[in-house]
Amino acid sequence: MRTLFALLSVAAAAPAAATEAVELAQIDRDVVYRTVGGTALHLDVYRHADSVAAPGPVLIHFHGGGWARGARPADWAGFRPYLAAGLSLVTVQYRLAGEARAPAAVQDARCALHWVAANAARLGFDPGRIILTGTSAGGHLALMAGLLPAANDVDSAECRGAPTAAAILDFYGPADLTGIASPSGKRHPTVANWIGDEAEAAVTERAMSPVAWLAKDSPPIFIAHGDADPVVPVAQSIELKRRLDALAVPSELFVVRGGGHGKFAPQARAEVSRRAVAFLCNRKLLAASACAAKN
């Protein structure tokens, strides 16, 4: 584990408004949060300066890549709007399909949530304000990690007892793996690659679908999705929103007009971040001062 202690005041890229400043008290890189099958899995912690004085909210991020590729971000730069709103950040490595198929990545995501809660006091995190987020397959993992109930058959034994997430920010993640097909109508190859072709594949696809775990007490969910997404159809998020409404779970769906698979124009990206932060503010998960400055 490599640890950097500093009080960093980093101004935003031009134009740099005062409300876009980010202050970090501590950066911990390559922290091992679990070891499975002889493989150490790592996460990076970016601790907000405000968490030194009082426990604050934390965002746990899972990267995309079809459960088969990608890596956690090299730094926090892409999360500036969230850190500027007072959130600390944890970015997570998880096992990819080439290492272990489903439900391995979900188990890792749940273990990361468990680790953050277990270390909350030491890191200045409020265990009641843990927010999960991710893009694409990472959005799916954020949903699964936040929607699985305390008692389930998915969690690894050492990571049982993960806390309830305060909210989920889902960016164009697949919500129903049984409803994604290839252009030919067959199983989508990305889903099949992660789930596998075993006889029980259909059962696993259902169990790995976030919509299968929705309940009246599910965490509030903010969803953003491009209506021209060629990878994960926007219909996935529309159906997720419909089911959340039916259960009266607080949620918001922001559809980016003309948006592809996360390839949003700068103005659209800024609007997505603004709406996501406002959603957290409306749930009273961020400091009042941050919400007054942002909205």
Short mmCIF file of C-alpha atoms in Angstrom, two decimals:
data_model
loop_
_atom_site.label_atom_id
_atom_site.label_comp_id
_atom_site.label_asym_id
_atom_site.label_seq_id
_atom_site.Cartn_x
_atom_site.Cartn_y
_atom_site.Cartn_z
CA MET A 1 0.00 0.00 0.00
CA ARG A 2 1.32 3.43 -0.96
CA THR A 3 0.07 6.29 1.20
CA LEU A 4 0.36 10.00 0.52
CA PHE A 5 -0.50 12.42 3.31
CA ALA A 6 -1.14 15.96 2.25
CA LEU A 7 -3.63 18.77 2.33
CA LEU A 8 -4.15 19.41 -1.32
CA SER A 9 -6.17 22.37 -2.55
CA VAL A 10 -6.66 21.82 -6.26
CA ALA A 11 -8.47 24.39 -8.35
CA ALA A 12 -10.72 23.27 -11.15
CA ALA A 13 -9.66 23.55 -14.76
CA ALA A 14 -10.56 26.91 -16.25
CA PRO A 15 -12.88 28.51 -15.51
CA ALA A 16 -12.03 27.72 -11.89
CA ALA A 17 -14.83 28.82 -9.60
CA ALA A 18 -14.22 28.69 -5.87
CA THR A 19 -16.97 26.10 -5.47
CA GLU A 20 -15.03 23.74 -7.75
CA ALA A 21 -12.01 23.59 -5.47
CA VAL A 22 -11.17 20.17 -4.08
CA GLU A 23 -9.33 19.60 -0.81
CA LEU A 24 -7.94 16.16 -0.05
CA ALA A 25 -6.48 15.24 3.31
CA GLN A 26 -5.13 11.82 2.37
CA ILE A 27 -4.60 9.54 -0.61
CA ASP A 28 -4.11 5.79 -0.08
CA ARG A 29 -3.30 3.81 -3.21
CA ASP A 30 -3.21 0.07 -3.81
CA VAL A 31 -4.95 -0.85 -0.56
CA VAL A 32 -5.72 -4.58 -0.44
CA TYR A 33 -9.37 -4.99 0.48
CA ARG A 34 -9.58 -8.74 -0.05
CA THR A 35 -7.49 -11.67 -1.25
CA VAL A 36 -9.27 -14.44 -3.10
CA GLY A 37 -7.74 -17.46 -4.82
CA GLY A 38 -4.30 -16.08 -4.09
CA THR A 39 -5.10 -12.81 -5.89
CA ALA A 40 -5.00 -9.53 -3.99
CA LEU A 41 -7.66 -7.01 -4.99
CA HIS A 42 -6.93 -3.33 -4.50
CA LEU A 43 -8.71 -0.04 -4.08
CA ASP A 44 -7.66 3.60 -3.91
CA VAL A 45 -8.92 6.01 -1.26
CA TYR A 46 -9.20 9.77 -1.77
CA ARG A 47 -10.15 11.25 1.57
CA HIS A 48 -11.83 14.65 1.55
CA ALA A 49 -10.37 17.25 3.90
CA ASP A 50 -13.76 17.81 5.56
CA SER A 51 -13.73 14.23 6.84
CA VAL A 52 -10.93 15.11 9.26
CA ALA A 53 -13.24 17.29 11.33
CA ALA A 54 -16.34 15.10 11.08
CA PRO A 55 -17.32 11.86 9.32
CA GLY A 56 -18.49 12.60 5.79
CA PRO A 57 -20.08 10.89 2.80
CA VAL A 58 -18.09 8.59 0.54
CA LEU A 59 -18.55 7.50 -3.06
CA ILE A 60 -17.51 3.95 -4.05
CA HIS A 61 -16.87 3.66 -7.80
CA PHE A 62 -16.80 0.57 -10.03
CA HIS A 63 -15.35 0.93 -13.53
CA GLY A 64 -16.96 -0.30 -16.74
CA GLY A 65 -15.64 -2.62 -19.42
CA GLY A 66 -18.19 -5.36 -19.95
CA TRP A 67 -17.01 -7.18 -16.78
CA ALA A 68 -14.02 -8.27 -18.91
CA ARG A 69 -11.64 -5.32 -19.19
CA GLY A 70 -10.84 -1.91 -17.80
CA ALA A 71 -9.33 -0.80 -14.53
CA ARG A 72 -10.04 1.61 -11.73
CA PRO A 73 -9.19 5.23 -12.66
CA ALA A 74 -5.60 6.35 -12.16
CA ASP A 75 -6.69 9.43 -10.17
CA TRP A 76 -9.70 11.37 -8.94
CA ALA A 77 -9.84 13.99 -11.72
CA GLY A 78 -12.95 12.55 -13.37
CA PHE A 79 -14.86 12.86 -10.09
CA ARG A 80 -14.24 16.56 -9.46
CA PRO A 81 -17.93 17.58 -9.13
CA TYR A 82 -18.45 14.97 -6.44
CA LEU A 83 -15.32 15.71 -4.45
CA ALA A 84 -16.07 19.41 -4.76
CA ALA A 85 -19.43 18.64 -3.11
CA GLY A 86 -17.64 17.14 -0.09
CA LEU A 87 -17.55 13.45 -0.97
CA SER A 88 -14.56 11.24 -0.38
CA LEU A 89 -13.88 8.66 -3.08
CA VAL A 90 -12.96 4.97 -3.20
CA THR A 91 -12.19 3.36 -6.58
CA VAL A 92 -12.26 -0.42 -6.78
CA GLN A 93 -10.51 -3.22 -8.65
CA TYR A 94 -12.61 -6.34 -9.15
CA ARG A 95 -12.09 -9.70 -10.82
CA LEU A 96 -12.73 -9.66 -14.56
CA ALA A 97 -14.40 -12.41 -16.58
CA GLY A 98 -11.04 -13.81 -17.69
CA GLU A 99 -10.15 -14.43 -14.05
CA ALA A 100 -13.51 -15.48 -12.66
CA ARG A 101 -17.01 -15.42 -14.07
CA ALA A 102 -20.21 -14.35 -12.35
CA PRO A 103 -20.88 -13.82 -9.55
CA ALA A 104 -17.22 -13.03 -8.75
CA ALA A 105 -17.35 -9.33 -9.67
CA VAL A 106 -20.52 -8.85 -7.63
CA GLN A 107 -18.94 -10.59 -4.65
CA ASP A 108 -15.93 -8.29 -4.94
CA ALA A 109 -18.18 -5.23 -5.11
CA ARG A 110 -19.97 -6.37 -1.97
CA CYS A 111 -16.63 -6.97 -0.26
CA ALA A 112 -15.53 -3.44 -1.16
CA LEU A 113 -18.71 -2.08 0.41
CA HIS A 114 -18.04 -4.23 3.48
CA TRP A 115 -14.42 -2.97 3.67
CA VAL A 116 -15.43 0.69 3.45
CA ALA A 117 -17.93 0.26 6.29
CA ALA A 118 -15.43 -1.66 8.42
CA ASN A 119 -12.83 1.08 7.97
CA ALA A 120 -15.21 4.03 8.08
CA ALA A 121 -14.20 5.28 11.52
CA ARG A 122 -10.50 5.24 10.68
CA LEU A 123 -10.99 7.05 7.38
CA GLY A 124 -13.54 9.61 8.50
CA PHE A 125 -16.43 8.13 6.54
CA ASP A 126 -20.04 8.22 7.70
CA PRO A 127 -21.27 4.61 7.38
CA GLY A 128 -24.77 5.96 6.92
CA ARG A 129 -23.73 7.93 3.84
CA ILE A 130 -22.01 5.35 1.63
CA ILE A 131 -22.99 5.95 -2.00
CA LEU A 132 -22.32 3.45 -4.79
CA THR A 133 -21.67 4.40 -8.40
CA GLY A 134 -20.36 3.02 -11.65
CA THR A 135 -20.46 3.27 -15.42
CA SER A 136 -21.78 0.57 -17.76
CA ALA A 137 -20.85 -2.81 -16.21
CA GLY A 138 -19.69 -0.79 -13.21
CA GLY A 139 -23.16 0.72 -12.95
CA HIS A 140 -24.53 -2.83 -12.91
CA LEU A 141 -22.13 -3.71 -10.08
CA ALA A 142 -23.13 -0.61 -8.12
CA LEU A 143 -26.77 -1.63 -8.48
CA MET A 144 -26.10 -5.22 -7.45
CA ALA A 145 -23.95 -4.21 -4.49
CA GLY A 146 -26.61 -1.79 -3.29
CA LEU A 147 -29.72 -3.85 -3.99
CA LEU A 148 -28.73 -7.24 -2.60
CA PRO A 149 -30.38 -7.77 0.79
CA ALA A 150 -28.34 -8.49 3.90
CA ALA A 151 -29.28 -12.17 3.67
CA ASN A 152 -28.44 -13.58 0.24
CA ASP A 153 -26.69 -16.49 -1.43
CA VAL A 154 -24.24 -14.33 -3.38
CA ASP A 155 -21.99 -12.81 -0.71
CA SER A 156 -18.67 -14.42 0.12
CA ALA A 157 -18.58 -15.69 3.68
CA GLU A 158 -15.98 -13.18 4.86
CA CYS A 159 -17.91 -10.22 3.47
CA ARG A 160 -21.37 -10.91 4.81
CA GLY A 161 -23.00 -8.13 6.77
CA ALA A 162 -22.34 -5.35 4.27
CA PRO A 163 -24.25 -2.18 5.17
CA THR A 164 -27.18 -0.71 3.30
CA ALA A 165 -26.05 1.89 0.78
CA ALA A 166 -27.47 5.37 1.22
CA ALA A 167 -27.91 5.83 -2.54
CA ILE A 168 -26.81 4.54 -5.93
CA LEU A 169 -25.70 6.57 -8.94
CA ASP A 170 -26.15 4.33 -11.97
CA PHE A 171 -24.63 5.55 -15.22
CA TYR A 172 -25.98 3.53 -18.17
CA GLY A 173 -25.60 0.18 -16.45
CA PRO A 174 -27.55 -2.91 -17.57
CA ALA A 175 -30.38 -3.62 -15.14
CA ASP A 176 -31.84 -6.82 -16.61
CA LEU A 177 -29.33 -9.22 -18.11
CA THR A 178 -32.13 -11.44 -19.38
CA GLY A 179 -33.37 -8.58 -21.54
CA ILE A 180 -30.17 -7.87 -23.46
CA ALA A 181 -29.75 -9.73 -26.74
CA SER A 182 -27.37 -9.59 -29.67
CA PRO A 183 -28.64 -8.22 -33.03
CA SER A 184 -29.33 -11.83 -34.04
CA GLY A 185 -31.57 -12.30 -31.02
CA LYS A 186 -29.20 -14.70 -29.28
CA ARG A 187 -27.63 -14.15 -25.87
CA HIS A 188 -25.52 -11.03 -25.87
CA PRO A 189 -21.86 -12.12 -26.17
CA THR A 190 -20.69 -9.73 -23.44
CA VAL A 191 -23.24 -11.10 -20.99
CA ALA A 192 -22.53 -14.68 -22.07
CA ASN A 193 -18.79 -14.14 -21.61
CA TRP A 194 -19.31 -13.07 -17.99
CA ILE A 195 -22.10 -15.47 -17.07
CA GLY A 196 -20.81 -18.51 -18.97
CA ASP A 197 -22.62 -21.18 -20.98
CA GLU A 198 -23.34 -23.67 -18.24
CA ALA A 199 -26.75 -25.32 -17.98
CA GLU A 200 -27.75 -22.92 -15.20
CA ALA A 201 -26.75 -19.81 -17.19
CA ALA A 202 -30.33 -18.57 -17.45
CA VAL A 203 -30.77 -18.85 -13.70
CA THR A 204 -27.51 -16.97 -13.12
CA GLU A 205 -28.52 -14.22 -15.53
CA ARG A 206 -31.69 -13.66 -13.55
CA ALA A 207 -29.83 -13.70 -10.24
CA MET A 208 -27.27 -11.22 -11.59
CA SER A 209 -29.99 -8.82 -12.80
CA PRO A 210 -30.47 -5.82 -10.48
CA VAL A 211 -34.22 -5.68 -11.25
CA ALA A 212 -34.56 -9.09 -9.57
CA TRP A 213 -33.54 -7.55 -6.25
CA LEU A 214 -35.68 -4.43 -6.17
CA ALA A 215 -37.73 -3.92 -3.02
CA LYS A 216 -39.75 -1.19 -1.35
CA ASP A 217 -36.78 -0.44 0.92
CA SER A 218 -34.18 -0.29 -1.88
CA PRO A 219 -31.80 2.69 -1.74
CA PRO A 220 -32.66 5.81 -3.76
CA ILE A 221 -31.28 5.53 -7.30
CA PHE A 222 -30.19 8.20 -9.77
CA ILE A 223 -29.93 6.95 -13.36
CA ALA A 224 -28.35 8.62 -16.39
CA HIS A 225 -28.46 7.08 -19.87
CA GLY A 226 -28.01 8.22 -23.46
CA ASP A 227 -30.97 7.62 -25.75
CA ALA A 228 -28.60 6.66 -28.59
CA ASP A 229 -26.60 4.13 -26.55
CA PRO A 230 -25.63 1.29 -28.93
CA VAL A 231 -24.24 -0.94 -26.18
CA VAL A 232 -26.75 -0.89 -23.32
CA PRO A 233 -30.19 0.08 -24.64
CA VAL A 234 -31.79 3.02 -22.86
CA ALA A 235 -34.84 0.76 -22.48
CA GLN A 236 -32.92 -0.96 -19.66
CA SER A 237 -32.92 2.21 -17.58
CA ILE A 238 -36.48 3.13 -18.54
CA GLU A 239 -37.69 -0.24 -17.28
CA LEU A 240 -35.61 0.10 -14.12
CA LYS A 241 -37.21 3.49 -13.47
CA ARG A 242 -40.69 2.08 -14.10
CA ARG A 243 -40.14 -0.66 -11.54
CA LEU A 244 -38.72 1.76 -9.00
CA ASP A 245 -41.77 3.99 -9.40
CA ALA A 246 -44.07 1.00 -8.90
CA LEU A 247 -42.33 0.31 -5.59
CA ALA A 248 -42.28 4.01 -4.62
CA VAL A 249 -38.48 3.96 -4.33
CA PRO A 250 -37.08 7.50 -4.73
CA SER A 251 -35.38 7.71 -8.10
CA GLU A 252 -34.60 9.94 -11.05
CA LEU A 253 -33.87 9.08 -14.67
CA PHE A 254 -32.04 11.65 -16.79
CA VAL A 255 -31.99 10.73 -20.47
CA VAL A 256 -29.21 12.42 -22.43
CA ARG A 257 -30.62 13.31 -25.83
CA GLY A 258 -28.33 12.01 -28.55
CA GLY A 259 -26.01 10.51 -25.93
CA GLY A 260 -24.11 7.34 -26.76
CA HIS A 261 -22.58 4.84 -24.40
CA GLY A 262 -21.19 7.42 -22.01
CA LYS A 263 -19.84 9.53 -24.84
CA PHE A 264 -21.72 12.61 -23.73
CA ALA A 265 -20.88 16.12 -24.86
CA PRO A 266 -19.16 18.29 -22.19
CA GLN A 267 -22.33 20.24 -21.47
CA ALA A 268 -24.32 17.03 -21.05
CA ARG A 269 -21.64 15.55 -18.76
CA ALA A 270 -21.80 18.65 -16.59
CA GLU A 271 -25.58 18.44 -16.43
CA VAL A 272 -25.46 14.77 -15.44
CA SER A 273 -23.07 15.59 -12.59
CA ARG A 274 -25.18 18.56 -11.49
CA ARG A 275 -28.33 16.45 -11.39
CA ALA A 276 -26.61 13.60 -9.56
CA VAL A 277 -25.27 15.95 -6.89
CA ALA A 278 -28.71 17.59 -6.58
CA PHE A 279 -30.24 14.13 -6.15
CA LEU A 280 -27.88 13.45 -3.24
CA CYS A 281 -28.62 16.88 -1.80
CA ASN A 282 -32.35 16.18 -1.92
CA ARG A 283 -31.72 13.00 0.06
CA LYS A 284 -29.75 15.12 2.60
CA LEU A 285 -26.62 13.04 2.02
CA LEU A 286 -24.30 15.99 1.45
CA ALA A 287 -23.41 18.97 3.63
CA ALA A 288 -25.91 21.83 3.44
CA SER A 289 -23.12 24.22 2.48
CA ALA A 290 -22.16 22.07 -0.53
CA CYS A 291 -25.76 21.83 -1.63
CA ALA A 292 -26.29 25.59 -1.33
CA ALA A 293 -23.22 26.20 -3.45
CA LYS A 294 -24.18 23.65 -6.11
CA ASN A 295 -27.89 24.20 -6.53
#
